[in-house]
Short mmCIF file of C-alpha atoms in Angstrom, two decimals:
data_model
loop_
_atom_site.label_atom_id
_atom_site.label_comp_id
_atom_site.label_asym_id
_atom_site.label_seq_id
_atom_site.Cartn_x
_atom_site.Cartn_y
_atom_site.Cartn_z
CA MET A 1 13.14 -21.63 94.67
CA ARG A 2 12.25 -23.40 98.48
CA LYS A 3 14.01 -26.10 97.30
CA ILE A 4 17.45 -24.48 96.23
CA ARG A 5 17.45 -22.14 99.48
CA ARG A 6 17.20 -25.94 101.34
CA LEU A 7 20.03 -26.45 98.92
CA LEU A 8 22.28 -24.01 100.34
CA GLU A 9 21.48 -24.59 104.10
CA ASN A 10 24.39 -27.44 103.43
CA LYS A 11 28.24 -27.59 102.10
CA THR A 12 27.06 -30.09 99.77
CA GLY A 13 24.48 -27.73 98.07
CA TRP A 14 26.98 -25.21 97.91
CA TRP A 15 28.93 -27.78 95.86
CA PHE A 16 26.25 -28.70 93.50
CA LEU A 17 25.84 -25.35 92.25
CA SER A 18 29.16 -24.16 91.86
CA VAL A 19 29.50 -27.35 90.08
CA LEU A 20 27.07 -26.33 88.11
CA ALA A 21 28.22 -22.85 87.46
CA VAL A 22 31.92 -24.56 86.35
CA GLY A 23 30.15 -26.15 84.00
CA TRP A 24 28.11 -23.50 82.79
CA VAL A 25 30.95 -21.48 81.98
CA ALA A 26 32.78 -24.65 80.81
CA GLY A 27 29.52 -24.93 78.11
CA LEU A 28 30.42 -21.63 77.11
CA PHE A 29 33.51 -22.79 75.92
CA HIS A 30 33.11 -26.63 74.47
CA ALA A 31 34.98 -27.52 71.25
CA GLN A 32 32.89 -26.46 68.34
CA PRO A 33 32.70 -28.90 65.25
CA ALA A 34 35.39 -29.53 63.22
CA GLY A 35 35.68 -26.60 61.67
CA ALA A 36 36.90 -25.24 58.06
CA GLU A 37 39.38 -26.36 56.05
CA TYR A 38 42.44 -24.06 56.44
CA ALA A 39 41.40 -20.83 55.10
CA ASP A 40 38.07 -21.13 54.01
CA VAL A 41 36.71 -17.71 53.07
CA VAL A 42 33.28 -16.62 54.29
CA LEU A 43 31.64 -14.49 52.02
CA ASN A 44 28.29 -12.70 53.53
CA ARG A 45 27.78 -9.39 52.58
CA LEU A 46 24.95 -9.79 50.37
CA SER A 47 23.74 -13.36 50.21
CA GLU A 48 22.13 -13.78 53.30
CA ALA A 49 20.55 -10.38 52.65
CA ASN A 50 18.90 -11.86 49.15
CA GLY A 51 18.04 -14.86 50.23
CA VAL A 52 20.75 -17.19 49.39
CA ARG A 53 23.39 -18.84 51.26
CA PRO A 54 26.60 -17.65 52.53
CA VAL A 55 29.15 -17.96 49.45
CA ILE A 56 32.72 -20.47 50.45
CA TYR A 57 35.57 -20.09 48.63
CA PRO A 58 37.71 -22.93 49.04
CA HIS A 59 41.80 -21.28 48.89
CA TRP A 60 42.54 -25.17 48.62
CA PHE A 61 40.83 -26.00 45.73
CA HIS A 62 42.03 -23.20 43.59
CA ARG A 63 45.84 -22.99 44.70
CA ILE A 64 45.94 -26.31 42.91
CA ARG A 65 45.26 -24.69 40.18
CA PHE A 66 46.19 -21.52 39.73
CA ARG A 67 48.57 -20.21 41.24
CA CYS A 68 47.63 -17.21 44.08
CA LYS A 69 49.15 -14.15 41.56
CA VAL A 70 46.47 -15.04 38.70
CA CYS A 71 43.36 -13.81 41.29
CA HIS A 72 45.65 -11.79 43.90
CA SER A 73 47.23 -9.67 41.00
CA GLU A 74 45.41 -10.10 37.19
CA LEU A 75 41.83 -10.34 38.60
CA GLY A 76 42.22 -7.94 41.31
CA PHE A 77 41.40 -9.38 44.44
CA LYS A 78 42.49 -8.07 47.35
CA MET A 79 44.35 -9.69 49.90
CA LYS A 80 41.83 -9.46 52.51
CA ALA A 81 39.02 -11.67 53.03
CA GLY A 82 35.78 -9.21 53.20
CA GLY A 83 38.02 -6.55 51.21
CA ASN A 84 36.72 -7.24 48.09
CA ASP A 85 33.21 -5.21 46.65
CA ILE A 86 31.91 -7.38 44.26
CA ASN A 87 28.32 -8.54 43.64
CA MET A 88 26.99 -11.12 41.04
CA LEU A 89 26.53 -8.42 38.35
CA GLU A 90 30.28 -7.78 38.21
CA LEU A 91 31.06 -11.30 38.00
CA MET A 92 28.39 -11.71 34.99
CA ASP A 93 30.43 -9.09 33.21
CA GLY A 94 33.41 -11.58 33.38
CA LYS A 95 35.14 -10.04 36.44
CA PHE A 96 36.48 -11.64 40.10
CA CYS A 97 35.21 -15.28 39.83
CA GLY A 98 33.29 -14.62 36.28
CA SER A 99 36.89 -14.30 34.30
CA CYS A 100 37.32 -18.23 34.89
CA HIS A 101 33.20 -19.44 36.15
CA ASN A 102 31.72 -18.57 32.79
CA ASN A 103 32.09 -22.59 30.98
CA ASN A 104 35.45 -21.43 29.75
CA ILE A 105 37.59 -21.89 32.27
CA ALA A 106 35.43 -23.34 35.19
CA TRP A 107 31.53 -24.18 35.48
CA GLY A 108 29.48 -21.22 34.60
CA LEU A 109 27.75 -18.82 37.10
CA GLU A 110 24.45 -20.64 36.64
CA ASN A 111 25.84 -23.78 39.30
CA CYS A 112 24.35 -21.11 42.56
CA HIS A 113 24.67 -23.74 44.95
CA ARG A 114 27.95 -24.55 44.81
CA CYS A 115 29.30 -21.64 45.65
CA HIS A 116 26.28 -20.30 47.52
CA SER A 117 26.57 -23.55 50.23
CA GLY A 118 26.90 -22.32 53.77
CA LEU A 119 25.71 -22.38 56.40
CA LYS A 120 22.84 -19.18 57.18
CA GLY A 121 24.32 -17.13 59.45
CA LEU A 122 28.03 -17.18 58.65
CA GLU A 123 29.93 -14.11 59.01
CA THR A 124 32.30 -12.70 56.40
CA GLY A 125 35.72 -14.30 57.07
CA ILE A 126 38.89 -16.56 56.57
CA ARG A 127 38.06 -19.92 58.19
CA GLY A 128 40.20 -22.74 59.46
CA GLY A 129 43.36 -20.93 61.06
CA HIS A 130 43.63 -22.66 64.55
CA LYS A 131 44.56 -26.11 65.33
CA ALA A 132 41.96 -26.49 68.22
CA GLY A 133 38.55 -25.90 69.01
CA GLY A 134 38.98 -24.41 72.44
CA PRO A 135 39.18 -20.70 73.37
CA GLY A 136 43.16 -20.81 73.10
CA VAL A 137 45.20 -20.18 69.37
CA TRP A 138 46.37 -23.68 69.40
CA MET B 1 16.90 -10.42 104.03
CA LYS B 2 20.69 -9.96 104.68
CA ARG B 3 20.94 -14.60 103.93
CA LEU B 4 19.84 -14.81 100.98
CA PHE B 5 22.23 -12.26 99.42
CA PRO B 6 24.95 -14.65 98.80
CA ILE B 7 22.82 -17.38 97.56
CA THR B 8 21.71 -15.11 94.62
CA PRO B 9 25.39 -15.43 92.32
CA ALA B 10 24.48 -19.15 92.61
CA LEU B 11 20.58 -18.84 92.28
CA LEU B 12 21.75 -16.74 88.19
CA CYS B 13 24.24 -19.79 87.53
CA LEU B 14 21.45 -21.96 88.14
CA LEU B 15 19.23 -20.47 86.22
CA GLY B 16 22.27 -19.60 82.98
CA GLY B 17 22.92 -23.35 83.32
CA LEU B 18 19.40 -24.34 82.65
CA SER B 19 19.16 -21.93 80.12
CA ILE B 20 21.71 -22.66 78.26
CA ALA B 21 21.17 -26.41 79.02
CA VAL B 22 17.46 -26.44 77.45
CA VAL B 23 18.93 -23.53 74.33
CA GLU B 24 21.36 -26.56 72.80
CA ALA B 25 18.22 -29.05 73.71
CA ALA B 26 16.59 -27.05 71.29
CA ALA B 27 19.39 -25.87 68.76
CA PRO B 28 19.25 -28.56 65.77
CA ALA B 29 22.35 -31.01 65.59
CA ASP B 30 23.85 -29.24 63.07
CA PRO B 31 26.35 -31.53 61.74
CA PRO B 32 25.04 -34.97 62.72
CA ALA B 33 27.16 -37.08 64.92
CA LYS B 34 30.43 -34.39 64.65
CA THR B 35 30.57 -33.63 68.22
CA GLU B 36 29.67 -37.96 69.38
CA ALA B 37 33.15 -38.58 67.26
CA ALA B 38 34.95 -37.36 70.02
CA PRO B 39 37.52 -39.92 70.56
CA ALA B 40 36.78 -41.94 74.02
CA ALA B 41 40.05 -41.96 76.33
CA SER B 42 41.93 -45.56 75.69
CA ALA B 43 45.29 -46.76 77.30
CA ALA B 44 46.23 -46.63 73.54
CA GLN B 45 45.68 -42.35 73.42
CA VAL B 46 46.82 -41.17 77.05
CA ASN B 47 49.43 -38.73 74.95
CA THR B 48 46.40 -36.79 73.41
CA PHE B 49 47.39 -34.76 76.49
CA ASN B 50 45.34 -32.08 74.34
CA ARG B 51 41.19 -32.43 73.90
CA LEU B 52 41.16 -29.26 72.02
CA MET B 53 44.28 -30.22 68.97
CA THR B 54 42.55 -32.16 66.64
CA PRO B 55 42.93 -35.28 65.99
CA LYS B 56 44.22 -36.50 62.60
CA SER B 57 40.98 -37.87 61.86
CA ASP B 58 39.57 -34.41 62.08
CA ARG B 59 41.46 -33.18 59.53
CA ASN B 60 40.13 -31.76 55.81
CA GLN B 61 36.68 -33.11 56.50
CA PRO B 62 34.41 -33.30 53.69
CA PRO B 63 31.87 -29.69 52.94
CA PRO B 64 29.40 -31.35 54.35
CA LEU B 65 31.11 -32.35 58.02
CA ASP B 66 32.98 -29.31 58.03
CA GLY B 67 30.78 -27.24 60.48
CA ILE B 68 30.51 -24.53 57.71
CA HIS B 69 29.23 -25.91 54.73
CA ASP B 70 24.88 -26.77 55.28
CA PRO B 71 24.74 -30.27 54.74
CA GLU B 72 21.37 -29.47 53.39
CA GLY B 73 22.73 -27.16 50.54
CA PRO B 74 21.93 -28.95 47.00
CA GLY B 75 25.14 -28.31 46.00
CA THR B 76 27.78 -29.42 49.36
CA LYS B 77 26.98 -33.25 48.37
CA THR B 78 29.01 -31.71 45.09
CA LEU B 79 32.03 -30.77 45.89
CA GLN B 80 35.41 -32.50 46.34
CA ALA B 81 36.63 -33.42 49.95
CA PRO B 82 39.78 -32.25 50.61
CA ARG B 83 41.18 -35.29 51.86
CA ASP B 84 40.47 -36.79 48.67
CA ALA B 85 42.35 -34.36 46.41
CA PHE B 86 45.43 -33.75 49.27
CA SER B 87 45.91 -37.60 49.85
CA ALA B 88 48.70 -37.86 46.90
CA LEU B 89 50.21 -34.22 48.12
CA PRO B 90 53.02 -34.21 50.60
CA LYS B 91 52.10 -33.49 53.54
CA SER B 92 52.91 -30.73 56.47
CA SER B 93 51.79 -30.08 60.51
CA GLY B 94 49.92 -27.17 59.99
CA GLY B 95 47.41 -25.53 57.65
CA ASN B 96 45.89 -27.49 54.87
CA TYR B 97 48.49 -30.35 56.35
CA VAL B 98 49.41 -30.00 52.99
CA ASN B 99 53.17 -29.05 52.05
CA TRP B 100 52.66 -26.55 49.28
CA VAL B 101 56.11 -25.81 48.20
CA GLN B 102 57.33 -29.35 47.83
CA ALA B 103 54.17 -30.20 45.65
CA LEU B 104 55.33 -28.00 43.33
CA LYS B 105 58.45 -29.00 43.13
CA ASP B 106 57.59 -32.67 43.07
CA LYS B 107 54.94 -31.20 40.05
CA ALA B 108 52.44 -33.14 41.91
CA ILE B 109 51.09 -30.45 41.44
CA ASN B 110 50.79 -27.79 38.00
CA PRO B 111 48.84 -24.24 39.14
CA ARG B 112 48.68 -22.11 36.18
CA TYR B 113 50.72 -18.75 36.56
CA ASP B 114 48.52 -17.13 33.98
CA ARG B 115 44.90 -16.93 33.54
CA LEU B 116 44.74 -18.59 30.18
CA ASN B 117 47.50 -20.01 29.19
CA PRO B 118 48.68 -23.36 30.88
CA LYS B 119 52.18 -22.66 29.70
CA GLU B 120 53.79 -19.57 31.43
CA GLU B 121 56.55 -19.47 33.34
CA PRO B 122 56.70 -18.06 36.57
CA MET B 123 58.94 -15.12 36.96
CA ILE B 124 61.21 -16.27 39.70
CA MET B 125 63.62 -14.15 41.96
CA GLU B 126 66.76 -16.52 43.93
CA LEU B 127 67.52 -14.12 46.31
CA ASP B 128 67.67 -15.43 50.05
CA ILE B 129 67.00 -12.50 52.89
CA VAL B 130 68.15 -12.61 56.35
CA ARG B 131 66.23 -11.29 59.04
CA GLU B 132 68.57 -10.80 62.17
CA VAL B 133 66.34 -11.41 65.06
CA LYS B 134 66.93 -10.22 68.78
CA GLY B 135 65.76 -12.89 70.90
CA PHE B 136 67.14 -16.39 71.02
CA MET B 137 64.83 -17.55 68.21
CA PRO B 138 67.71 -18.46 64.85
CA ASP B 139 68.09 -15.68 62.80
CA VAL B 140 65.19 -15.68 59.71
CA VAL B 141 65.50 -16.28 56.54
CA TYR B 142 63.27 -15.43 53.72
CA PRO B 143 63.16 -16.85 50.30
CA HIS B 144 62.26 -14.95 47.31
CA ASP B 145 62.73 -17.93 45.17
CA ARG B 146 59.79 -20.07 47.14
CA HIS B 147 57.63 -17.12 46.85
CA THR B 148 57.70 -15.55 43.42
CA GLN B 149 56.51 -19.13 41.89
CA TRP B 150 53.37 -18.22 43.46
CA LEU B 151 53.17 -14.56 44.20
CA ASP B 152 53.64 -11.48 41.96
CA CYS B 153 56.22 -8.67 43.32
CA SER B 154 53.36 -5.97 43.57
CA ASN B 155 51.01 -8.85 45.96
CA CYS B 156 54.13 -7.86 48.46
CA HIS B 157 55.72 -4.69 47.21
CA PRO B 158 55.57 -1.92 48.33
CA ASP B 159 52.50 -2.32 50.65
CA ILE B 160 53.02 -5.26 52.51
CA PHE B 161 56.99 -4.46 53.04
CA VAL B 162 58.93 -1.39 51.47
CA PRO B 163 61.15 -2.97 48.93
CA GLN B 164 64.52 -1.34 50.70
CA LYS B 165 66.53 -3.26 52.62
CA GLY B 166 66.04 -2.31 57.42
CA ALA B 167 62.84 -0.35 55.76
CA ASN B 168 60.42 -2.83 57.93
CA THR B 169 60.17 -3.67 61.23
CA ILE B 170 58.61 -6.66 61.79
CA SER B 171 57.09 -8.24 65.27
CA MET B 172 55.32 -11.32 65.84
CA ALA B 173 52.74 -9.89 67.45
CA GLN B 174 52.36 -8.05 64.05
CA ILE B 175 52.44 -11.31 62.49
CA LEU B 176 49.45 -12.78 64.45
CA MET B 177 47.24 -9.95 64.16
CA GLY B 178 46.95 -10.83 60.67
CA GLN B 179 50.04 -7.47 59.09
CA LYS B 180 53.29 -7.86 57.00
CA CYS B 181 53.73 -11.93 57.08
CA GLY B 182 50.62 -12.53 58.56
CA VAL B 183 48.79 -11.76 55.73
CA CYS B 184 48.79 -14.60 54.01
CA HIS B 185 51.00 -16.76 57.24
CA GLY B 186 48.54 -18.21 59.48
CA LYS B 187 45.45 -17.70 56.81
CA VAL B 188 46.30 -19.99 53.65
CA ALA B 189 50.20 -20.44 54.23
CA PHE B 190 51.95 -21.91 56.82
CA PRO B 191 51.52 -20.59 60.26
CA VAL B 192 52.60 -19.64 63.00
CA SER B 193 52.77 -22.54 64.65
CA GLU B 194 55.85 -23.96 62.40
CA CYS B 195 58.44 -21.55 63.38
CA ARG B 196 61.31 -23.42 62.69
CA LEU B 197 60.43 -22.63 58.17
CA CYS B 198 61.12 -19.21 58.87
CA HIS B 199 63.74 -19.22 61.64
CA SER B 200 66.17 -21.38 60.34
CA LYS B 201 69.42 -19.68 60.86
CA LYS B 202 71.21 -21.21 62.87
CA LYS B 203 72.70 -17.49 65.20
CA ASP B 204 76.92 -17.83 65.60
CA GLN B 205 77.30 -19.76 69.22
CA ALA B 206 80.49 -18.11 70.16
CA LEU B 207 78.32 -14.89 69.76
CA LEU B 208 75.66 -16.26 71.71
CA LYS B 209 77.54 -17.07 75.12
CA LYS B 210 79.33 -13.30 75.25
#
């Protein structure tokens, strides 16, 4: 403590501490890892609370195979991340994801880990929207 | 005591700095080697002026490296990497860096229009809507055909856009907040950084000079 006080008695000490402070603020905004693919959706309303990894839904993979309207009109998915109140029971009944993920059109629901593959602590929402990792939008 | 007072903020900063250092050191390095891979400045890269822009090498990362998939997850490594899927598709400069509309046109992809019937053809509406823009930007042309290839009328009408001429006010602010066009553009369809894809109709130059 006394050392720090001594540091502040000269200009260099002040400089040292200001640089440290600036570094600290910059650290708060430091670049995050590359980030999700554009339009990946994280679903974690129920997953983690029930002991499984959050779901990551890749829009890109699905739009190569289906047009938007198949899910957003036929299957009833609202066009808002987190706006669809769905659970595994409904999927098993053949609704929502379960209308294709039934070992008929696509692989079945027993492949838990293909969807439940997210890092713990992720929040529900759509990802990958920005071109940059910093505080700015682009 | 009075002399001590001005140094307290600085002390707080120091402690804060130390705490962040400790927390970051203690935090597990989740996607390994990701942050280390930042390209070192070299003479060839002097024009990469914005260090926050995602370098090309970091686009379309495979799931274990993308920062949201758990690399330890048993399913993560079985997932396809976007780069592998996109290699044969036409490129663009935003979003997934894939020109999806062109991909459809080129038949590089053939996504189903119906869940069960792979032969079902989309009902395409050919109607361009021109929206005059107040500012200096070129007017917006909204092409129904490129949208009806993917979507059903009910996806947009009447909840997002009232199907009536002049009934919809749209601003870039709303779009950036995820309303109107921003329900898709900026989230899943090409982002607003691609200005000229919408603002594509040159204004009458004679009118502009008045």
